[in-house]
mmCIF file of C-alpha atoms and ligand atoms in Angstrom:
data_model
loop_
_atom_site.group_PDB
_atom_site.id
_atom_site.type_symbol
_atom_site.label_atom_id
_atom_site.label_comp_id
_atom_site.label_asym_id
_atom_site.label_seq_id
_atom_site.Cartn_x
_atom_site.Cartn_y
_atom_site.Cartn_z
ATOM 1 C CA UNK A 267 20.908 -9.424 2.890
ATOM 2 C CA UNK A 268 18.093 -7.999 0.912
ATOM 3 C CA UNK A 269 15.678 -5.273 2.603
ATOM 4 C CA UNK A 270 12.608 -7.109 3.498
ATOM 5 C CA UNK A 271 10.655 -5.237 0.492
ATOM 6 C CA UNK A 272 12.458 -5.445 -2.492
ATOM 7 C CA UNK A 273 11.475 -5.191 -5.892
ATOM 8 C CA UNK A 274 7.884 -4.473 -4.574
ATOM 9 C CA UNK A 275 5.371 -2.078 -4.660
ATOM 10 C CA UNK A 276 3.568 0.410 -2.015
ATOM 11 C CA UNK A 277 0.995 2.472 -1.922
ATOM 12 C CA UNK A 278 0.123 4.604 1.325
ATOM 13 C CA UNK A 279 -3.016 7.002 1.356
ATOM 14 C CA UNK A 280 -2.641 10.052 3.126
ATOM 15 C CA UNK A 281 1.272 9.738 3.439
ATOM 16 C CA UNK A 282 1.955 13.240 3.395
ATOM 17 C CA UNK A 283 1.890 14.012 7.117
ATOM 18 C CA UNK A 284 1.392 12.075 10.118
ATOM 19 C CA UNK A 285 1.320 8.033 10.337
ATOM 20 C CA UNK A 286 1.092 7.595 6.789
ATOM 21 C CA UNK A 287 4.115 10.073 5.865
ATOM 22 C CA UNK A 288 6.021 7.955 8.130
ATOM 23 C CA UNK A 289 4.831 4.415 6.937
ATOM 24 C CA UNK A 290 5.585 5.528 3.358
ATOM 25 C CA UNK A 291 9.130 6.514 4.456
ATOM 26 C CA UNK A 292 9.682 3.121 6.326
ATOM 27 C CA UNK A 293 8.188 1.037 3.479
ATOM 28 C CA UNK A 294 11.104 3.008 1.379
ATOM 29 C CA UNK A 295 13.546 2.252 3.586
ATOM 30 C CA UNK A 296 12.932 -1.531 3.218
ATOM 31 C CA UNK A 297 13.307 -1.472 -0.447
ATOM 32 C CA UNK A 298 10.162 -0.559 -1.972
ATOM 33 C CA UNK A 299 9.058 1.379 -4.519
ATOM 34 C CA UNK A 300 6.393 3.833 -2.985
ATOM 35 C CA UNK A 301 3.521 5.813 -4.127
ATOM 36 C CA UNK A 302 2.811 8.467 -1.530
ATOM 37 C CA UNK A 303 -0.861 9.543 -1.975
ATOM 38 C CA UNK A 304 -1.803 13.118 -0.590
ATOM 39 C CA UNK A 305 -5.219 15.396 -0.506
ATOM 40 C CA UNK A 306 -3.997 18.759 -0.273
ATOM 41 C CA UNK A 307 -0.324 18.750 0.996
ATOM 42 C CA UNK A 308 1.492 18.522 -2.241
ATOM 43 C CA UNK A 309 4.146 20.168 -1.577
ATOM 44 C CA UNK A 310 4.923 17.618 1.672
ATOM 45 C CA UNK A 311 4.379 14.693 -0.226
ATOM 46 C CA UNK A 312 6.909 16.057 -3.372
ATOM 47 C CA UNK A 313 9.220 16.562 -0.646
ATOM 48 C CA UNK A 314 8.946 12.699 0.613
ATOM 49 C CA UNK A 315 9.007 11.559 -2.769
ATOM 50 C CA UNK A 316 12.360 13.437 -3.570
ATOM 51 C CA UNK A 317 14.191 12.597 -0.288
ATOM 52 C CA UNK A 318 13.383 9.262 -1.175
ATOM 53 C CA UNK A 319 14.989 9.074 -4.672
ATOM 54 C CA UNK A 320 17.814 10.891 -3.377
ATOM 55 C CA UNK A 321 18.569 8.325 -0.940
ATOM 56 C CA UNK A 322 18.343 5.807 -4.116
ATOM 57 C CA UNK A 323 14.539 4.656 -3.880
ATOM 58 C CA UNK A 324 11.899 5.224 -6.084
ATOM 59 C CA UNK A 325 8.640 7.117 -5.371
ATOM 60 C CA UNK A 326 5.911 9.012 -6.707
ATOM 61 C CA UNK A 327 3.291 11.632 -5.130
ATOM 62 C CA UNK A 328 0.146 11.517 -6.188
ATOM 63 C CA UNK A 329 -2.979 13.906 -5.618
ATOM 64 C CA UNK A 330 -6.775 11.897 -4.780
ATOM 65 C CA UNK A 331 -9.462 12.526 -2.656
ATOM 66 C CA UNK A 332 -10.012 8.629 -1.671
ATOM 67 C CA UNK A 333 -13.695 8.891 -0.940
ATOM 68 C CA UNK A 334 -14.215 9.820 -4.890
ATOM 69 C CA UNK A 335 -13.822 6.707 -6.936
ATOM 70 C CA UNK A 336 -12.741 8.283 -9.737
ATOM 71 C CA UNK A 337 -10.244 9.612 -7.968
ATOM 72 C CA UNK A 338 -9.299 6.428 -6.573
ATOM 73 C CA UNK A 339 -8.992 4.972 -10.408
ATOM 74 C CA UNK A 340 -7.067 7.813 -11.679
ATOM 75 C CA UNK A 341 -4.370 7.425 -8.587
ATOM 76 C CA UNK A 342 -4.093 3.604 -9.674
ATOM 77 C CA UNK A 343 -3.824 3.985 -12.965
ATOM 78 C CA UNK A 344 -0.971 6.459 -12.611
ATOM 79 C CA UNK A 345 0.681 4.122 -10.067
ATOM 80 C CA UNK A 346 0.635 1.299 -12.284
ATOM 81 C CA UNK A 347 1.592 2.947 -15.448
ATOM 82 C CA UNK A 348 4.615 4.133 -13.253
ATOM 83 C CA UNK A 349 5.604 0.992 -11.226
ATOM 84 C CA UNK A 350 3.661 -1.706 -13.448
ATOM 85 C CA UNK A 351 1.650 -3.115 -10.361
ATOM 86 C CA UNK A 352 1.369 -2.377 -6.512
ATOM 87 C CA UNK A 353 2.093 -5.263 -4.416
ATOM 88 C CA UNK A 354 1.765 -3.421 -0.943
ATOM 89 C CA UNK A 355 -1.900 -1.201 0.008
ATOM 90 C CA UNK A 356 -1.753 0.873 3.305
ATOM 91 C CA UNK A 357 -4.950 2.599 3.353
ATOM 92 C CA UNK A 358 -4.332 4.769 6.412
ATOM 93 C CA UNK A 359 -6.452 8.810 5.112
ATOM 94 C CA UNK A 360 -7.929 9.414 8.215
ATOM 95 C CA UNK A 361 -9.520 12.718 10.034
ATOM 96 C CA UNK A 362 -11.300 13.822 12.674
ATOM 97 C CA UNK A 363 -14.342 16.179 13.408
ATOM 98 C CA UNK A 364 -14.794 16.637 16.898
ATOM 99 C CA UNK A 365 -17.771 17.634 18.350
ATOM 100 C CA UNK A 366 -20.427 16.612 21.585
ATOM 101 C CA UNK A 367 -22.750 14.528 19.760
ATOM 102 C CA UNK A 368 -25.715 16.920 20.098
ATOM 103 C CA UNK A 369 -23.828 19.356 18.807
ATOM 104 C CA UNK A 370 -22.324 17.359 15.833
ATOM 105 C CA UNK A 371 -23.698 18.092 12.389
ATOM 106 C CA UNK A 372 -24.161 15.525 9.492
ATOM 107 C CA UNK A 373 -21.526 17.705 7.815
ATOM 108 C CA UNK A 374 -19.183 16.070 10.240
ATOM 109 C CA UNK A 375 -20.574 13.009 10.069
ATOM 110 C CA UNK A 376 -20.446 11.932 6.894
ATOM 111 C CA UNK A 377 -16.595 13.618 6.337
ATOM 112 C CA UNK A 378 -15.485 11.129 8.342
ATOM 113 C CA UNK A 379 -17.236 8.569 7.357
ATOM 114 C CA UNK A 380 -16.103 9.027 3.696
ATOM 115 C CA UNK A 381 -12.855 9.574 4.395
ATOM 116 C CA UNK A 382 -11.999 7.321 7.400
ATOM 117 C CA UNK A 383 -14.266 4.079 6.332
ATOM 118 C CA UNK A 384 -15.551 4.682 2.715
ATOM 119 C CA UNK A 385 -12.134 5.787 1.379
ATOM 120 C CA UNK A 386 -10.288 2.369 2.713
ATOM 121 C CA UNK A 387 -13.627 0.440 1.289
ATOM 122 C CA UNK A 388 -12.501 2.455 -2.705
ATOM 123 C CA UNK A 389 -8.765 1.955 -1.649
ATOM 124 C CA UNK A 390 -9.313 -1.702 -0.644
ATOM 125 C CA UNK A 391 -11.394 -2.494 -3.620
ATOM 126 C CA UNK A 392 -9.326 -1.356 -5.916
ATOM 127 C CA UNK A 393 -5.899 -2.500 -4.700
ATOM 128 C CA UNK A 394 -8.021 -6.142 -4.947
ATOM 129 C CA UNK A 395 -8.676 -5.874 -7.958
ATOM 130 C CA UNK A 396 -5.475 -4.953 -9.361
ATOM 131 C CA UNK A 397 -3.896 -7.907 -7.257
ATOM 132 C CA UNK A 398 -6.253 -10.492 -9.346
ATOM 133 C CA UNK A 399 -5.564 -8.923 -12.575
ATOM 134 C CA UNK A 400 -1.771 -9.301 -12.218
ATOM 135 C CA UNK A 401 -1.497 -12.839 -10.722
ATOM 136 C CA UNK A 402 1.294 -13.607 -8.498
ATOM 137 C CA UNK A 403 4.534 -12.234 -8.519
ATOM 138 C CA UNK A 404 8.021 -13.810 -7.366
ATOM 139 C CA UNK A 405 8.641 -10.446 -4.952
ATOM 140 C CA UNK A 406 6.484 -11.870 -2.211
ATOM 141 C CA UNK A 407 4.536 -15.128 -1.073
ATOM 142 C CA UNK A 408 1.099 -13.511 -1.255
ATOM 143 C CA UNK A 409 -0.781 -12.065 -4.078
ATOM 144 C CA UNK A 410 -0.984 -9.185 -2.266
ATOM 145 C CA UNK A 411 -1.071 -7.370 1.009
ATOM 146 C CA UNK A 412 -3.548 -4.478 2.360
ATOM 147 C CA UNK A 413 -3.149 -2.780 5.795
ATOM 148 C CA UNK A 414 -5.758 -1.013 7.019
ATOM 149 C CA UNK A 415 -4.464 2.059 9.545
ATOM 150 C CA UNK A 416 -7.281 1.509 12.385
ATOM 151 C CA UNK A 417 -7.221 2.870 16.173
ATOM 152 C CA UNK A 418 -6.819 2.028 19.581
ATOM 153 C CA UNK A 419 -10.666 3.376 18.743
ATOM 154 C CA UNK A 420 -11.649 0.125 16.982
ATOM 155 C CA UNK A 421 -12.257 -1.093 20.518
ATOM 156 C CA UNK A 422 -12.222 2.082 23.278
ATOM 157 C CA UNK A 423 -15.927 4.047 22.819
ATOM 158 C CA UNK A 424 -14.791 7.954 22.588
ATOM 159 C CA UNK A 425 -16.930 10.539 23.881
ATOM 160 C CA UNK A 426 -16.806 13.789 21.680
ATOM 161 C CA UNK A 427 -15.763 11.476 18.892
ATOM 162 C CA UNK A 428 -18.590 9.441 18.108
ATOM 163 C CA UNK A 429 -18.040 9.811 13.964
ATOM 164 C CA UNK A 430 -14.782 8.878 14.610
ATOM 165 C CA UNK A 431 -14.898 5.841 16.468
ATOM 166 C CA UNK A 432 -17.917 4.500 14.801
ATOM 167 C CA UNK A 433 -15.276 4.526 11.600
ATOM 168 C CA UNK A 434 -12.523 3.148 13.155
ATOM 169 C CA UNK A 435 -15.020 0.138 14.039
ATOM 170 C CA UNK A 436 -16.677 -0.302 11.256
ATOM 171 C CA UNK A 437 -12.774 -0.518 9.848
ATOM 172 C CA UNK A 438 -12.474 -3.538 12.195
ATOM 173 C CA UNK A 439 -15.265 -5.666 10.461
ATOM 174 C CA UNK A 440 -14.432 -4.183 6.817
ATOM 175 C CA UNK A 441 -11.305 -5.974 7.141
ATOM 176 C CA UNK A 442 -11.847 -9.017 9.287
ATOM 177 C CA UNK A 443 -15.050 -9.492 6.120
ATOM 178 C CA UNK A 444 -12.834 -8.523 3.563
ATOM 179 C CA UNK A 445 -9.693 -10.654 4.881
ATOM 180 C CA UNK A 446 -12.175 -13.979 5.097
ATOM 181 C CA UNK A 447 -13.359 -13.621 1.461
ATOM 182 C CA UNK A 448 -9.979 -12.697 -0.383
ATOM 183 C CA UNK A 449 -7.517 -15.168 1.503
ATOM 184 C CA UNK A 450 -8.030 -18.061 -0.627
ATOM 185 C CA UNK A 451 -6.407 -15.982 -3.512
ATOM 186 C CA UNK A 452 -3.636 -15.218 -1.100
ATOM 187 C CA UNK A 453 -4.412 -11.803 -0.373
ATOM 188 C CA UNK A 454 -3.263 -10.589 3.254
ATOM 189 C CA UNK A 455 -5.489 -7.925 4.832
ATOM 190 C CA UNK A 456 -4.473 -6.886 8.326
ATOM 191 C CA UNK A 457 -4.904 -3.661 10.170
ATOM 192 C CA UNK A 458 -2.922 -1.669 12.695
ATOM 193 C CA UNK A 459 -4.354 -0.315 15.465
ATOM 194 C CA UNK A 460 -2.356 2.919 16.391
ATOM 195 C CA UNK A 461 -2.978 4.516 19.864
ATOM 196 C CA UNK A 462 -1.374 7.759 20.852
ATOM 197 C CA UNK A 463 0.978 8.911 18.132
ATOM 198 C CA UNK A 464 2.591 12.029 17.733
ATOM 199 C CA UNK A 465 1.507 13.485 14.918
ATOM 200 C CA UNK A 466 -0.792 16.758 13.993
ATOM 201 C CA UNK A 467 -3.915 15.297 14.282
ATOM 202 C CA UNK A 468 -3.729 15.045 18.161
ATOM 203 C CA UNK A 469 -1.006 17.928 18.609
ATOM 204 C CA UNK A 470 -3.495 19.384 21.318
ATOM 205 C CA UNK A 471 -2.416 16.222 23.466
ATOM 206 C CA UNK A 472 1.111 16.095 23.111
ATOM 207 C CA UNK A 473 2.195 19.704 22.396
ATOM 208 C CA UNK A 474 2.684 21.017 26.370
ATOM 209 C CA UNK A 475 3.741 19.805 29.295
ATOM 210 C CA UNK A 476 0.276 18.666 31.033
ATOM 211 C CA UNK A 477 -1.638 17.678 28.222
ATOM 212 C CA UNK A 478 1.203 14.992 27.734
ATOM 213 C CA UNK A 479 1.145 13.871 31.959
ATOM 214 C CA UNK A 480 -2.554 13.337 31.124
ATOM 215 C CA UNK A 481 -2.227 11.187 28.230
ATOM 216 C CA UNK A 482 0.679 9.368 29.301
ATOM 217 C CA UNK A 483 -2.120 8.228 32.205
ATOM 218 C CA UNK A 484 -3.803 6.124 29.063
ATOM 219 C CA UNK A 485 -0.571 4.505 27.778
ATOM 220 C CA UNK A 486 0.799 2.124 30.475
ATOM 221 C CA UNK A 487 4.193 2.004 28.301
ATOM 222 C CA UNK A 488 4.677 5.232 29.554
ATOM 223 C CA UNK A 489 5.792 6.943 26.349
ATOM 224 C CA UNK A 490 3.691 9.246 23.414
ATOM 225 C CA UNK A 491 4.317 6.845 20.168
ATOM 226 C CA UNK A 492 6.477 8.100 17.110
ATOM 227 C CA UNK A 493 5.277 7.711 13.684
ATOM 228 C CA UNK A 494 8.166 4.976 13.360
ATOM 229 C CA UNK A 495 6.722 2.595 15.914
ATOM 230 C CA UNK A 496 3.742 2.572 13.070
ATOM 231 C CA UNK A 497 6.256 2.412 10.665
ATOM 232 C CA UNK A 498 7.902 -0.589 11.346
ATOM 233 C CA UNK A 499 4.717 -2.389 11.748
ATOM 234 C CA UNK A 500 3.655 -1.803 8.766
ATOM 235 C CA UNK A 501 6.904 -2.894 7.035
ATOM 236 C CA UNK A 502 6.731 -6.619 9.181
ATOM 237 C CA UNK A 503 2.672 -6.983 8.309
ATOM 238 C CA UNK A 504 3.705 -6.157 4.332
ATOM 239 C CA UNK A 505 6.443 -9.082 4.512
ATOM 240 C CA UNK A 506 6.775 -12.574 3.714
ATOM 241 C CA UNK A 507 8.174 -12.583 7.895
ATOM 242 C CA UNK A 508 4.114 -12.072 8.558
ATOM 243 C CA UNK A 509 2.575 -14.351 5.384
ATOM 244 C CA UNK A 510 0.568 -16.663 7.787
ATOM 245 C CA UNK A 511 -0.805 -13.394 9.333
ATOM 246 C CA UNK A 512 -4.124 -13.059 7.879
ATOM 247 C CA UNK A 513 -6.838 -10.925 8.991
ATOM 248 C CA UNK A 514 -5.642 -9.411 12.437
ATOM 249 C CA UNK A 515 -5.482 -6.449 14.465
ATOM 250 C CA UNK A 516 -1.913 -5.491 15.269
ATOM 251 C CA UNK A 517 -2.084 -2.910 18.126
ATOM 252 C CA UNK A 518 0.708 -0.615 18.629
ATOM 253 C CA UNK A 519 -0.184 1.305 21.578
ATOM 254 C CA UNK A 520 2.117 1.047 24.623
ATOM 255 C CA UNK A 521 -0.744 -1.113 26.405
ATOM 256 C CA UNK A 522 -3.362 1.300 25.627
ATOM 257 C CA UNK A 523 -6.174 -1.029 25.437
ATOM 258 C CA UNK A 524 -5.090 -2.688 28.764
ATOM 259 C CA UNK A 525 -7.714 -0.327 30.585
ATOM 260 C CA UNK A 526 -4.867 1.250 32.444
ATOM 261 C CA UNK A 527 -7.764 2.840 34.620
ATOM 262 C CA UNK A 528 -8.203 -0.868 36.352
ATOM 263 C CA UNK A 529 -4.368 -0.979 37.496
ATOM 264 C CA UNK A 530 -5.185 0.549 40.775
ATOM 265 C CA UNK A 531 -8.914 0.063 40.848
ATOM 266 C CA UNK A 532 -11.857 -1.859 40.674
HETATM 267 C C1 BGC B 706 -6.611 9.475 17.341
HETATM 268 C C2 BGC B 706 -5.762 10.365 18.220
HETATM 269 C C3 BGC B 706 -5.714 9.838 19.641
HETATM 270 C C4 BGC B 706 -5.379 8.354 19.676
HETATM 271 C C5 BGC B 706 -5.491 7.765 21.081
HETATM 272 C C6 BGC B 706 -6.102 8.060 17.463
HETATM 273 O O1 BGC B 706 -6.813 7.208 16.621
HETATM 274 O O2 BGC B 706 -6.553 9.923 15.989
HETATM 275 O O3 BGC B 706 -6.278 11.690 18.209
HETATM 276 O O4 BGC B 706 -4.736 10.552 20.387
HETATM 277 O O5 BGC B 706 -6.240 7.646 18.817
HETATM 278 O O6 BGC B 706 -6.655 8.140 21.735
#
């Protein structure tokens, strides 16, 4: 049997750490070719890339800031003079800046915003346009497939975090806009929604005892996710197993946007 992703090609933003390090890795695993974009951990992402080949893929790391678009056309015009096309977009750099919104600055602001919500609009638009200038390709049913990393915080408001939700739902209509007005040319655009993943970006939640009792309270499933949960999400939305999925939200969350708060109340 062939992995699910052979003979085509990824690219993940931000996969040197966190989700997108271990998207990139599962995206690998299932055959592809992978392009493992990074912003200031180069050393991380060389690493990836090397493990990878070792274990008999192919994959490249390559530096870009994806809220500069010429960054953004550099990184694709090194992919594709490497691997010819990309076939696979996961447009997951994300950050946060937390702050109480009186006390948040525009500083903060507008990082996230061009990072979390500008940089998948560059990514998206790009990867779009290198999907129509190729034309289809026997590796896969569609012309081409973009996941957009979301949140649990697409749909649950987050006090202290109001930058950071307000990107992760503008992310919600950028794709569901996007997904309407590319699928006639057969161009899949999904996003995941993670909720509570273990990774460094929430370490203060996760990393002792009682921080992790009170977040397990938010995740009915009763379990902190793993960067593989995300992982192999991403590998069934890039797949011909998902080519009549078009334009969704796949949460991956252990229930949390069930409003666990309601099972013994209200
Ligand atoms: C945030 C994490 C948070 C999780 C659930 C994610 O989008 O980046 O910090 O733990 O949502 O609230």
């Amino acid at each position: 049997m062939n992995p699910a992703l052979e003979g085509q090609v990824a690219l993940v933003t931000g996969g040197s750490s966190g989700i997108g390090y271990g998207v990139a890795q599962a995206l690998a695993n299932a055959g592809a070719s992978v392009a493992i974009n990074y912003h200031s951990h180069g050393e991380a992402a060389e690493a990836l890339a090397a493990s990878i080949e070792k274990a008999g893929g192919q994959a490249v790391a390559i530096q870009a800031d994806v809220s500069d678009e010429a960054d953004i056309d550099a990184m694709f015009d090194t992919l594709i003079k490497r691997f010819g096309t990309v076939d696979i977009v996961v447009a997951n750099s994300g950050l946060q800046k937390d702050a109480k919104f009186v006390e948040m600055t525009l500083a903060d602001w507008n990082a996230v915003m061009n990072v979390n919500l500008t940089g998948q609009f560059l990514t998206a638009q790009r990867a779009v346009r290198e999907f129509l200038r190729r034309g289809p390709r026997p590796v896969s049913r569609a012309l081409g497939k973009i996941i957009c990393m979301s949140s649990v915080h697409e749909v649950i408001p987050w006090a202290g975090h109001v930058n950071y939700a307000s990107s992760k739902g503008g992310i919600q209509m950028m794709m569901k806009s996007l997904a309407q007005e590319v699928a006639p040319h057969r161009i899949r655009v999904n996003s995941i929604a993670p909720g509570a993943i273990r990774t460094p970006i929430n370490k203060a939640a996760w990393d002792n005892p009682e921080a992790l009792k009170t977040l397990l309270e938010l995740v009915p499933y009763g379990r902190i996710g793993e960067s593989e949960d995300i992982g192999r999400a991403a590998v069934w939305l890039a797949s011909d197993d998902s080519d009549y999925v078009v334009g969704t939200t796949l949460f991956v969350d252990g229930g949390m946007t069930l409003y666990p708060g309601f099972a013994d109340n209200g």
